Amino acid sequence: LQRINDAARPGIEALMADAGVRRGAVDSTAIGFLLGPRLNAAGRLDDAMIAYRLLRSREPLESQGLGRQLGELNRQRRRITEETFAAAEAQILARDPGAFLLMADDPGFPPGIVGLAASRLVEAHYRPSIVVHRGEEESRGSCRSIPEFDITEALDRCRDLLIRHGGHAMAAGFTVATANLDALRARLIDIAAAGLAGAEL
């Protein structure tokens, strides 16, 4: 934090300028909520090398252009996350609003955004939540959970349906053959119902 505040590289200064953060005011909150998301947006929506080039740049004009580009990607990321969350929530509420585990899938859900949308579902409904980019042959899902439910242990119990999976108790990801997606949903909902029965949610 001291390095950033005392002598920011041109790229970081450009990032700070787009975020409206002045030198000397960078703290963990600024990094977590303003600067970090701009760097992450590149890999989520475009190419992570944009963020790398910004961090390596020593040319002010190049840095300013890259900083603006990352700011725009971050604004797009926020909009797309909100749209994906709203679509996923609508799908879940139409299917089974009382389920102990929430799971939505769609070919239009961007792979780089599904985890963010799953996090929003957990915040809104306090249930383990999964959002899946549905592909023709394979689908990729991102999971977020609550302290009362170990999502990776639940995926371990579905390994026969999955191509690969990994993560930790609160966040995980998986790849599944699209043909197995409905079976996976049904099993995970059953596991969550058994594991969370009686829990105060």
XYZ file of N, CA, C and O in Angstrom:
804
model
N 0.836 -1.208 0.000
C 0.000 0.000 0.000
C 0.870 1.258 0.000
O 0.556 2.227 -0.693
N 1.951 1.230 0.767
C 2.830 2.403 0.810
C 3.469 2.645 -0.540
O 3.535 3.789 -1.009
N 3.930 1.581 -1.194
C 4.542 1.719 -2.526
C 3.560 2.346 -3.513
O 3.911 3.231 -4.281
N 2.334 1.841 -3.500
C 1.331 2.355 -4.439
C 1.042 3.818 -4.163
O 0.944 4.637 -5.084
N 0.909 4.166 -2.902
C 0.570 5.544 -2.546
C 1.728 6.513 -2.747
O 1.516 7.679 -3.052
N 2.969 6.030 -2.588
C 4.126 6.923 -2.697
C 4.589 7.136 -4.131
O 4.938 8.244 -4.511
N 4.613 6.055 -4.897
C 5.218 6.160 -6.233
C 4.563 5.177 -7.195
O 5.161 4.203 -7.613
N 3.326 5.457 -7.501
C 2.596 4.549 -8.381
C 3.195 4.526 -9.779
O 3.617 5.546 -10.311
N 3.218 3.350 -10.383
C 3.605 3.242 -11.793
C 2.546 3.961 -12.639
O 1.398 4.100 -12.212
N 2.907 4.349 -13.850
C 1.910 5.023 -14.704
C 0.630 4.212 -14.889
O -0.466 4.774 -14.893
N 0.780 2.894 -15.027
C -0.403 2.051 -15.217
C -1.323 2.070 -14.019
O -2.546 2.162 -14.144
N -0.732 1.993 -12.831
C -1.554 2.013 -11.621
C -2.177 3.391 -11.425
O -3.335 3.518 -11.026
N -1.419 4.433 -11.761
C -1.993 5.786 -11.670
C -3.177 5.936 -12.629
O -4.178 6.573 -12.286
N -3.062 5.353 -13.826
C -4.167 5.418 -14.780
C -5.383 4.666 -14.243
O -6.523 5.115 -14.394
N -5.124 3.528 -13.614
C -6.205 2.739 -13.015
C -6.877 3.542 -11.904
O -8.110 3.596 -11.802
N -6.058 4.179 -11.079
C -6.577 5.009 -9.992
C -7.390 6.181 -10.532
O -8.454 6.515 -10.007
N -6.909 6.791 -11.599
C -7.618 7.941 -12.175
C -8.996 7.534 -12.668
O -9.991 8.232 -12.426
N -9.066 6.388 -13.372
C -10.362 5.943 -13.883
C -11.312 5.599 -12.742
O -12.520 5.812 -12.845
N -10.750 5.095 -11.645
C -11.580 4.703 -10.501
C -11.903 5.878 -9.578
O -12.688 5.726 -8.643
N -11.273 7.032 -9.818
C -11.508 8.180 -8.959
C -10.816 8.072 -7.612
O -11.294 8.616 -6.613
N -9.683 7.358 -7.578
C -8.919 7.195 -6.339
C -7.658 8.050 -6.456
O -6.907 7.923 -7.422
N -7.410 8.900 -5.476
C -6.221 9.740 -5.558
C -5.061 9.087 -4.827
O -5.258 8.299 -3.896
N -3.859 9.445 -5.257
C -2.669 8.922 -4.612
C -2.669 9.339 -3.141
O -3.017 10.466 -2.811
N -2.315 8.429 -2.283
C -2.354 8.673 -0.847
C -3.626 8.153 -0.204
O -3.703 8.033 1.008
N -4.627 7.832 -1.030
C -5.910 7.354 -0.496
C -6.155 5.887 -0.812
O -7.252 5.381 -0.606
N -5.141 5.203 -1.353
C -5.320 3.785 -1.685
C -5.216 2.962 -0.405
O -4.204 2.987 0.289
N -6.304 2.256 -0.093
C -6.308 1.345 1.053
C -6.867 0.003 0.585
O -7.100 -0.196 -0.613
N -7.038 -0.934 1.516
C -7.506 -2.260 1.116
C -8.885 -2.202 0.463
O -9.178 -2.984 -0.450
N -9.724 -1.283 0.901
C -11.053 -1.147 0.299
C -10.940 -0.680 -1.150
O -11.632 -1.198 -2.033
N -10.073 0.299 -1.406
C -9.884 0.786 -2.783
C -9.386 -0.335 -3.678
O -9.830 -0.478 -4.826
N -8.462 -1.146 -3.164
C -7.944 -2.255 -3.975
C -9.030 -3.306 -4.187
O -9.248 -3.780 -5.300
N -9.745 -3.655 -3.110
C -10.739 -4.722 -3.208
C -11.956 -4.370 -4.034
O -12.509 -5.239 -4.709
N -12.368 -3.107 -4.009
C -13.625 -2.745 -4.650
C -13.481 -1.854 -5.881
O -14.423 -1.736 -6.655
N -12.327 -1.226 -6.068
C -12.178 -0.293 -7.184
C -11.074 -0.697 -8.153
O -11.288 -0.720 -9.358
N -9.905 -1.009 -7.647
C -8.781 -1.309 -8.530
C -8.750 -2.787 -8.941
O -8.616 -3.096 -10.122
N -8.867 -3.669 -7.969
C -8.840 -5.099 -8.265
C -9.890 -5.533 -9.280
O -9.576 -6.243 -10.244
N -11.155 -5.122 -9.116
C -12.168 -5.525 -10.095
C -11.864 -5.054 -11.517
O -12.205 -5.731 -12.482
N -11.206 -3.912 -11.661
C -10.836 -3.441 -13.000
C -9.791 -4.361 -13.618
O -9.864 -4.692 -14.802
N -8.827 -4.781 -12.820
C -7.821 -5.720 -13.329
C -8.473 -7.058 -13.680
O -8.173 -7.655 -14.718
N -9.367 -7.530 -12.819
C -10.016 -8.819 -13.051
C -10.953 -8.792 -14.251
O -11.159 -9.816 -14.916
N -11.541 -7.650 -14.533
C -12.519 -7.562 -15.622
C -11.902 -7.930 -16.961
O -12.584 -8.465 -17.837
N -10.612 -7.667 -17.131
C -9.960 -7.984 -18.407
C -10.077 -9.470 -18.715
O -10.497 -9.869 -19.808
N -9.715 -10.320 -17.755
C -9.773 -11.764 -17.968
C -11.188 -12.300 -18.020
O -11.456 -13.302 -18.673
N -12.112 -11.635 -17.338
C -13.491 -12.114 -17.332
C -14.188 -11.872 -18.666
O -15.007 -12.674 -19.104
N -13.887 -10.731 -19.306
C -14.638 -10.351 -20.499
C -13.804 -10.280 -21.767
O -14.357 -10.284 -22.861
N -12.476 -10.163 -21.648
C -11.657 -9.951 -22.830
C -10.379 -10.779 -22.723
O -10.420 -11.993 -22.843
N -9.258 -10.126 -22.482
C -7.965 -10.798 -22.433
C -7.198 -10.268 -21.224
O -6.986 -9.055 -21.105
N -6.786 -11.165 -20.340
C -6.073 -10.753 -19.125
C -4.774 -10.020 -19.434
O -4.255 -9.283 -18.591
N -4.240 -10.172 -20.655
C -3.009 -9.479 -21.027
C -3.180 -7.963 -21.030
O -2.197 -7.233 -20.916
N -4.415 -7.485 -21.153
C -4.652 -6.039 -21.073
C -4.213 -5.532 -19.700
O -3.512 -4.514 -19.583
N -4.602 -6.250 -18.648
C -4.218 -5.867 -17.290
C -2.706 -5.998 -17.108
O -2.065 -5.141 -16.484
N -2.129 -7.050 -17.665
C -0.677 -7.243 -17.562
C 0.068 -6.088 -18.230
O 1.015 -5.534 -17.666
N -0.397 -5.711 -19.434
C 0.261 -4.614 -20.146
C 0.154 -3.315 -19.361
O 1.099 -2.532 -19.314
N -1.001 -3.086 -18.729
C -1.156 -1.879 -17.925
C -0.155 -1.872 -16.762
O 0.486 -0.866 -16.503
N -0.038 -2.987 -16.075
C 0.859 -3.044 -14.918
C 2.322 -2.901 -15.324
O 3.136 -2.386 -14.559
N 2.671 -3.341 -16.534
C 4.053 -3.266 -17.014
C 4.384 -1.929 -17.669
O 5.543 -1.570 -17.802
N 3.358 -1.211 -18.074
C 3.578 -0.003 -18.871
C 4.321 1.071 -18.076
O 4.055 1.302 -16.901
N 5.235 1.747 -18.769
C 5.904 2.908 -18.178
C 5.640 4.167 -19.008
O 6.221 5.210 -18.766
N 4.747 4.033 -20.006
C 4.408 5.156 -20.880
C 3.059 5.736 -20.454
O 2.036 5.056 -20.507
N 3.031 6.998 -20.020
C 1.772 7.585 -19.524
C 0.618 7.522 -20.520
O -0.508 7.200 -20.124
N 0.869 7.821 -21.807
C -0.234 7.812 -22.766
C -0.793 6.410 -22.953
O -2.013 6.215 -22.981
N 0.091 5.430 -23.105
C -0.353 4.038 -23.232
C -1.126 3.635 -21.978
O -2.186 3.006 -22.052
N -0.609 4.001 -20.815
C -1.248 3.645 -19.547
C -2.645 4.227 -19.443
O -3.583 3.556 -18.992
N -2.785 5.484 -19.842
C -4.102 6.116 -19.766
C -5.119 5.388 -20.628
O -6.262 5.179 -20.227
N -4.689 5.007 -21.843
C -5.593 4.275 -22.740
C -5.990 2.925 -22.160
O -7.169 2.543 -22.194
N -5.013 2.211 -21.603
C -5.308 0.906 -21.008
C -6.170 1.062 -19.754
O -7.068 0.248 -19.506
N -5.923 2.098 -18.971
C -6.740 2.349 -17.783
C -8.188 2.611 -18.142
O -9.103 2.089 -17.492
N -8.400 3.398 -19.193
C -9.776 3.657 -19.649
C -10.425 2.371 -20.163
O -11.613 2.132 -19.921
N -9.628 1.557 -20.888
C -10.157 0.303 -21.418
C -10.591 -0.626 -20.279
O -11.671 -1.231 -20.335
N -9.763 -0.733 -19.245
C -10.125 -1.580 -18.112
C -11.329 -1.018 -17.361
O -12.176 -1.777 -16.874
N -11.424 0.294 -17.263
C -12.594 0.901 -16.626
C -13.871 0.565 -17.374
O -14.895 0.234 -16.762
N -13.803 0.620 -18.705
C -14.977 0.295 -19.512
C -15.332 -1.188 -19.380
O -16.511 -1.541 -19.270
N -14.308 -2.064 -19.395
C -14.572 -3.494 -19.204
C -15.214 -3.751 -17.846
O -16.105 -4.590 -17.716
N -14.781 -3.022 -16.834
C -15.361 -3.205 -15.507
C -16.814 -2.746 -15.472
O -17.659 -3.372 -14.822
N -17.120 -1.658 -16.175
C -18.515 -1.213 -16.236
C -19.372 -2.246 -16.968
O -20.505 -2.538 -16.548
N -18.823 -2.818 -18.040
C -19.535 -3.892 -18.738
C -19.724 -5.094 -17.827
O -20.791 -5.713 -17.795
N -18.666 -5.431 -17.069
C -18.728 -6.577 -16.160
C -19.851 -6.398 -15.137
O -20.609 -7.323 -14.868
N -19.982 -5.190 -14.595
C -21.049 -4.937 -13.619
C -22.428 -5.109 -14.259
O -23.324 -5.716 -13.663
N -22.581 -4.553 -15.469
C -23.877 -4.649 -16.153
C -24.214 -6.100 -16.477
O -25.334 -6.572 -16.222
N -23.245 -6.850 -17.025
C -23.487 -8.237 -17.416
C -23.733 -9.107 -16.187
O -24.570 -10.015 -16.211
N -23.024 -8.823 -15.096
C -23.267 -9.572 -13.858
C -24.696 -9.371 -13.391
O -25.382 -10.331 -13.008
N -25.162 -8.134 -13.431
C -26.532 -7.847 -12.995
C -27.541 -8.550 -13.894
O -28.533 -9.122 -13.411
N -27.298 -8.528 -15.211
C -28.209 -9.193 -16.150
C -28.210 -10.702 -15.939
O -29.275 -11.346 -15.964
N -27.023 -11.282 -15.731
C -26.917 -12.730 -15.532
C -27.582 -13.132 -14.231
O -28.317 -14.130 -14.162
N -27.341 -12.365 -13.165
C -27.987 -12.632 -11.879
C -29.501 -12.596 -12.024
O -30.209 -13.495 -11.545
N -30.025 -11.572 -12.682
C -31.480 -11.431 -12.817
C -32.074 -12.596 -13.608
O -33.119 -13.148 -13.231
N -31.394 -13.004 -14.682
C -31.887 -14.119 -15.494
C -31.810 -15.431 -14.718
O -32.725 -16.259 -14.777
N -30.712 -15.623 -13.992
C -30.553 -16.851 -13.202
C -31.605 -16.906 -12.098
O -32.221 -17.954 -11.857
N -31.819 -15.793 -11.416
C -32.807 -15.752 -10.335
C -34.204 -16.038 -10.875
O -34.969 -16.803 -10.275
N -34.541 -15.449 -12.015
C -35.865 -15.680 -12.603
C -36.046 -17.154 -12.949
O -37.115 -17.740 -12.708
N -35.006 -17.773 -13.495
C -35.075 -19.196 -13.850
C -35.289 -20.044 -12.598
O -36.107 -20.967 -12.582
N -34.552 -19.744 -11.547
C -34.651 -20.502 -10.295
C -36.025 -20.339 -9.666
O -36.651 -21.314 -9.227
N -36.523 -19.104 -9.605
C -37.821 -18.851 -8.995
C -38.952 -19.509 -9.780
O -39.951 -19.937 -9.202
N -38.801 -19.608 -11.089
C -39.814 -20.271 -11.909
C -39.773 -21.787 -11.717
O -40.803 -22.456 -11.786
N -38.567 -22.316 -11.446
C -38.418 -23.767 -11.341
C -38.804 -24.273 -9.951
O -39.649 -25.138 -9.811
N -38.128 -23.758 -8.910
C -38.403 -24.234 -7.544
C -37.853 -23.226 -6.541
O -36.717 -23.351 -6.076
N -38.639 -22.220 -6.187
C -38.135 -21.160 -5.310
C -37.800 -21.644 -3.901
O -37.075 -20.984 -3.174
N -38.323 -22.818 -3.501
C -38.082 -23.314 -2.153
C -36.923 -24.287 -2.048
O -36.696 -24.846 -0.968
N -36.184 -24.501 -3.128
C -35.094 -25.487 -3.106
C -34.004 -25.059 -2.133
O -33.754 -23.868 -1.927
N -33.346 -26.060 -1.528
C -32.253 -25.776 -0.604
C -30.968 -25.406 -1.341
O -30.047 -24.866 -0.741
N -30.901 -25.707 -2.615
C -29.755 -25.328 -3.459
C -30.309 -24.726 -4.735
O -31.229 -25.283 -5.342
N -29.745 -23.583 -5.138
C -30.228 -22.867 -6.319
C -29.264 -23.122 -7.479
O -28.058 -22.971 -7.322
N -29.816 -23.505 -8.638
C -28.951 -23.786 -9.786
C -29.643 -23.335 -11.057
O -30.799 -23.676 -11.306
N -28.941 -22.529 -11.839
C -29.468 -22.025 -13.110
C -28.436 -22.258 -14.196
O -27.225 -22.231 -13.940
N -28.900 -22.508 -15.411
C -27.975 -22.706 -16.531
C -28.555 -22.092 -17.792
O -29.773 -22.012 -17.959
N -27.642 -21.629 -18.660
C -28.079 -21.028 -19.917
C -26.867 -20.903 -20.834
O -25.765 -20.619 -20.348
N -27.048 -21.090 -22.141
C -25.926 -20.886 -23.070
C -25.439 -19.438 -23.086
O -24.293 -19.164 -23.447
N -26.302 -18.504 -22.686
C -25.949 -17.086 -22.718
C -25.239 -16.585 -21.485
O -24.803 -15.431 -21.457
N -25.115 -17.418 -20.453
C -24.403 -16.982 -19.249
C -22.902 -16.984 -19.539
O -22.335 -18.044 -19.811
N -22.232 -15.821 -19.485
C -20.805 -15.771 -19.834
C -19.957 -16.545 -18.813
O -20.138 -16.391 -17.604
N -19.037 -17.385 -19.291
C -18.220 -18.198 -18.373
C -17.463 -17.365 -17.344
O -17.298 -17.800 -16.202
N -17.026 -16.166 -17.703
C -16.263 -15.346 -16.777
C -17.105 -14.628 -15.739
O -16.578 -13.992 -14.827
N -18.423 -14.755 -15.850
C -19.334 -14.013 -14.977
C -20.119 -14.935 -14.052
O -20.659 -14.499 -13.042
N -20.176 -16.243 -14.364
C -21.079 -17.135 -13.622
C -20.786 -17.149 -12.120
O -21.704 -17.225 -11.300
N -19.508 -17.070 -11.740
C -19.174 -17.066 -10.310
C -19.688 -15.828 -9.608
O -20.162 -15.889 -8.456
N -19.599 -14.680 -10.284
C -20.103 -13.434 -9.707
C -21.618 -13.496 -9.530
O -22.164 -13.049 -8.517
N -22.307 -14.076 -10.522
C -23.759 -14.205 -10.423
C -24.141 -15.174 -9.309
O -25.108 -14.936 -8.574
N -23.378 -16.254 -9.145
C -23.644 -17.203 -8.057
C -23.473 -16.524 -6.705
O -24.268 -16.740 -5.776
N -22.455 -15.677 -6.584
C -22.257 -14.936 -5.336
C -23.452 -14.036 -5.038
O -23.895 -13.925 -3.889
N -23.968 -13.394 -6.073
C -25.137 -12.524 -5.885
C -26.355 -13.334 -5.421
O -27.147 -12.862 -4.595
N -26.515 -14.548 -5.958
C -27.629 -15.397 -5.533
C -27.518 -15.758 -4.057
O -28.510 -15.746 -3.325
N -26.299 -16.082 -3.618
C -26.094 -16.404 -2.201
C -26.445 -15.190 -1.341
O -27.117 -15.315 -0.315
N -26.000 -14.014 -1.758
C -26.302 -12.797 -1.002
C -27.812 -12.555 -0.915
O -28.324 -12.138 0.126
N -28.511 -12.832 -2.002
C -29.946 -12.532 -2.053
C -30.803 -13.587 -1.358
O -31.849 -13.262 -0.788
N -30.370 -14.862 -1.379
C -31.252 -15.947 -0.919
C -30.670 -16.816 0.188
O -31.383 -17.672 0.717
N -29.408 -16.637 0.518
C -28.730 -17.451 1.529
C -28.973 -18.948 1.307
O -29.443 -19.691 2.175
N -28.639 -19.392 0.102
C -28.659 -20.811 -0.260
C -27.406 -21.086 -1.085
O -26.937 -20.196 -1.815
N -26.849 -22.300 -1.000
C -25.788 -22.645 -1.944
C -26.309 -22.396 -3.361
O -27.453 -22.749 -3.670
N -25.478 -21.779 -4.200
C -25.950 -21.356 -5.526
C -24.942 -21.721 -6.600
O -23.730 -21.613 -6.392
N -25.465 -22.141 -7.739
C -24.634 -22.556 -8.858
C -25.172 -21.906 -10.123
O -26.382 -21.955 -10.392
N -24.282 -21.298 -10.892
C -24.663 -20.732 -12.187
C -23.771 -21.389 -13.235
O -22.550 -21.475 -13.064
N -24.391 -21.854 -14.312
C -23.709 -22.701 -15.297
C -23.799 -22.090 -16.693
O -24.886 -21.708 -17.139
N -22.647 -22.007 -17.344
C -22.633 -21.725 -18.783
C -22.890 -23.045 -19.489
O -22.062 -23.954 -19.450
N -24.074 -23.166 -20.116
C -24.444 -24.418 -20.779
C -23.852 -24.446 -22.187
O -24.145 -23.570 -23.007
N -23.025 -25.445 -22.453
C -22.464 -25.639 -23.780
C -23.166 -26.767 -24.508
O -23.993 -27.482 -23.926
N -22.837 -26.944 -25.781
C -23.487 -28.005 -26.547
C -23.122 -29.384 -26.021
O -23.982 -30.242 -25.821
N -21.818 -29.610 -25.784
C -21.345 -30.909 -25.310
C -20.999 -30.881 -23.823
O -21.296 -31.822 -23.095
N -20.311 -29.819 -23.403
C -19.884 -29.687 -22.016
C -20.356 -28.356 -21.456
O -20.447 -27.369 -22.188
N -20.641 -28.353 -20.175
C -21.073 -27.138 -19.489
C -20.150 -26.882 -18.309
O -19.633 -27.811 -17.700
N -19.968 -25.594 -17.996
C -19.073 -25.218 -16.896
C -19.850 -24.425 -15.869
O -20.502 -23.427 -16.200
N -19.743 -24.850 -14.613
C -20.479 -24.210 -13.544
C -19.570 -23.624 -12.493
O -18.446 -24.093 -12.274
N -20.062 -22.593 -11.841
C -19.363 -21.974 -10.735
C -20.296 -21.975 -9.533
O -21.473 -21.623 -9.658
N -19.774 -22.393 -8.379
C -20.588 -22.578 -7.180
C -20.124 -21.641 -6.074
O -18.917 -21.429 -5.900
N -21.077 -21.127 -5.318
C -20.784 -20.389 -4.108
C -21.696 -20.955 -3.016
O -22.821 -21.368 -3.299
N -21.203 -20.978 -1.777
C -21.985 -21.631 -0.749
C -22.100 -20.786 0.502
O -21.748 -19.602 0.525
N -22.650 -21.402 1.532
C -22.852 -20.790 2.841
C -22.100 -21.638 3.862
O -21.792 -22.806 3.588
N -21.790 -21.105 5.037
C -20.996 -21.871 6.008
C -21.616 -23.208 6.405
O -20.901 -24.153 6.751
N -22.933 -23.315 6.319
C -23.614 -24.548 6.734
C -23.501 -25.685 5.717
O -23.953 -26.804 5.990
N -22.912 -25.430 4.520
C -22.933 -26.454 3.465
C -21.620 -26.442 2.699
O -21.259 -25.436 2.077
N -20.913 -27.565 2.728
C -19.630 -27.726 2.031
C -19.911 -28.103 0.575
O -20.246 -29.254 0.282
N -19.775 -27.135 -0.329
C -20.145 -27.370 -1.724
C -19.197 -28.338 -2.427
O -19.623 -29.134 -3.267
N -17.926 -28.336 -2.064
C -16.987 -29.255 -2.723
C -17.246 -30.695 -2.293
O -17.149 -31.619 -3.104
N -17.604 -30.893 -1.026
C -17.948 -32.246 -0.573
C -19.183 -32.738 -1.322
O -19.275 -33.914 -1.690
N -20.138 -31.839 -1.581
C -21.322 -32.218 -2.350
C -20.940 -32.614 -3.775
O -21.445 -33.608 -4.311
N -20.029 -31.860 -4.386
C -19.578 -32.209 -5.739
C -18.833 -33.543 -5.730
O -18.950 -34.328 -6.684
N -18.059 -33.797 -4.666
C -17.370 -35.091 -4.557
C -18.368 -36.243 -4.632
O -18.072 -37.293 -5.206
N -19.534 -36.043 -4.074
C -20.564 -37.090 -4.083
C -21.256 -37.216 -5.436
O -22.074 -38.123 -5.636
N -20.899 -36.318 -6.359
C -21.452 -36.364 -7.721
C -20.362 -36.647 -8.752
O -20.577 -36.444 -9.947
N -19.204 -37.114 -8.300
C -18.052 -37.243 -9.211
C -18.345 -38.145 -10.405
O -17.772 -37.963 -11.473
N -19.258 -39.105 -10.255
C -19.596 -39.988 -11.366
C -20.299 -39.248 -12.502
O -20.321 -39.730 -13.639
N -20.861 -38.081 -12.188
C -21.557 -37.287 -13.210
C -20.668 -36.208 -13.809
O -21.035 -35.605 -14.818
N -19.516 -35.950 -13.185
C -18.685 -34.809 -13.553
C -17.466 -35.214 -14.360
O -16.938 -36.320 -14.198
N -17.009 -34.303 -15.201
C -15.754 -34.490 -15.931
C -14.592 -34.089 -15.033
O -13.588 -34.786 -14.925
N -14.741 -32.947 -14.367
C -13.743 -32.494 -13.389
C -14.414 -31.498 -12.457
O -15.438 -30.888 -12.799
N -13.817 -31.366 -11.275
C -14.325 -30.385 -10.313
C -13.246 -30.100 -9.290
O -12.278 -30.849 -9.147
N -13.412 -28.982 -8.590
C -12.460 -28.619 -7.555
C -12.900 -27.359 -6.855
O -13.811 -26.665 -7.307
N -12.248 -27.087 -5.740
C -12.577 -25.879 -5.002
C -12.393 -26.098 -3.514
O -11.600 -26.931 -3.087
N -13.169 -25.356 -2.734
C -13.138 -25.502 -1.284
C -14.571 -25.399 -0.772
O -15.517 -25.371 -1.559
N -14.732 -25.393 0.539
C -16.071 -25.503 1.127
C -17.039 -24.428 0.655
O -18.238 -24.675 0.508
N -16.522 -23.223 0.385
C -17.398 -22.098 0.072
C -17.476 -21.741 -1.406
O -18.363 -20.990 -1.812
N -16.546 -22.245 -2.211
C -16.545 -21.896 -3.635
C -15.905 -23.022 -4.426
O -14.892 -23.581 -4.018
N -16.501 -23.341 -5.550
C -15.988 -24.448 -6.371
C -16.402 -24.233 -7.821
O -17.195 -23.342 -8.136
N -15.852 -25.078 -8.672
C -16.217 -25.058 -10.077
C -16.213 -26.472 -10.613
O -15.620 -27.380 -10.018
N -16.884 -26.657 -11.741
C -16.926 -28.000 -12.327
C -17.170 -27.921 -13.829
O -17.650 -26.911 -14.355
N -16.826 -29.002 -14.486
C -17.187 -29.233 -15.878
C -18.005 -30.508 -15.918
O -17.637 -31.510 -15.283
N -19.109 -30.475 -16.642
C -20.009 -31.618 -16.704
C -20.464 -31.800 -18.148
O -20.613 -30.814 -18.891
N -20.657 -33.044 -18.555
C -21.280 -33.280 -19.854
C -22.690 -32.696 -19.795
O -23.428 -32.936 -18.827
N -23.064 -31.937 -20.793
C -24.364 -31.263 -20.762
C -25.501 -32.270 -20.611
O -26.510 -31.979 -19.963
N -25.316 -33.476 -21.142
C -26.333 -34.521 -20.997
C -26.572 -34.898 -19.537
O -27.636 -35.414 -19.193
N -25.582 -34.652 -18.666
C -25.710 -35.000 -17.249
C -26.162 -33.838 -16.374
O -26.271 -33.989 -15.151
N -26.425 -32.688 -16.976
C -26.696 -31.483 -16.194
C -27.953 -31.616 -15.341
O -27.954 -31.262 -14.153
N -29.015 -32.147 -15.898
C -30.262 -32.274 -15.127
C -30.102 -33.270 -13.987
O -30.624 -33.055 -12.888
N -29.397 -34.369 -14.230
C -29.160 -35.360 -13.176
C -28.313 -34.758 -12.068
O -28.545 -35.006 -10.870
N -27.326 -33.945 -12.441
C -26.480 -33.287 -11.452
C -27.300 -32.337 -10.592
O -27.182 -32.317 -9.360
N -28.153 -31.554 -11.223
C -29.005 -30.609 -10.488
C -29.862 -31.364 -9.469
O -29.925 -31.002 -8.291
N -30.514 -32.438 -9.922
C -31.412 -33.183 -9.031
C -30.652 -33.763 -7.844
O -31.118 -33.679 -6.694
N -29.456 -34.310 -8.095
C -28.704 -34.915 -6.999
C -28.206 -33.864 -6.019
O -28.285 -34.052 -4.809
N -27.696 -32.755 -6.535
C -27.202 -31.703 -5.647
C -28.324 -31.115 -4.794
O -28.130 -30.826 -3.607
N -29.485 -30.949 -5.369
C -30.621 -30.439 -4.592
C -30.995 -31.427 -3.490
O -31.277 -31.034 -2.349
N -30.962 -32.724 -3.803
C -31.258 -33.739 -2.780
C -30.211 -33.724 -1.669
O -30.546 -33.819 -0.483
N -28.926 -33.596 -2.035
C -27.846 -33.551 -1.045
C -28.023 -32.333 -0.151
O -27.875 -32.408 1.080
N -28.336 -31.189 -0.759
C -28.527 -29.969 0.019
C -29.749 -30.077 0.932
O -29.724 -29.633 2.087
N -30.832 -30.670 0.430
C -32.041 -30.823 1.246
C -31.754 -31.659 2.483
O -32.205 -31.334 3.586
N -30.977 -32.724 2.304
C -30.644 -33.591 3.448
C -29.670 -32.866 4.395
O -29.825 -32.943 5.618
N -28.710 -32.169 3.820
C -27.684 -31.535 4.646
C -28.147 -30.286 5.374
O -27.624 -29.937 6.427
N -29.162 -29.616 4.817
C -29.607 -28.345 5.393
C -30.959 -28.437 6.097
O -31.457 -27.445 6.594
N -31.544 -29.631 6.106
C -32.829 -29.796 6.779
C -32.686 -29.398 8.240
O -31.794 -29.852 8.941
N -33.532 -28.511 8.685
C -33.484 -28.067 10.067
C -32.561 -26.908 10.314
O -32.570 -26.317 11.401
N -31.732 -26.552 9.332
C -30.825 -25.411 9.500
C -31.613 -24.106 9.447
O -32.598 -24.002 8.702
N -31.200 -23.128 10.215
C -31.863 -21.825 10.186
C -31.234 -20.999 9.067
O -30.112 -20.534 9.183
N -31.981 -20.849 7.967
C -31.456 -20.143 6.798
C -32.170 -18.806 6.614
O -32.116 -18.261 5.541
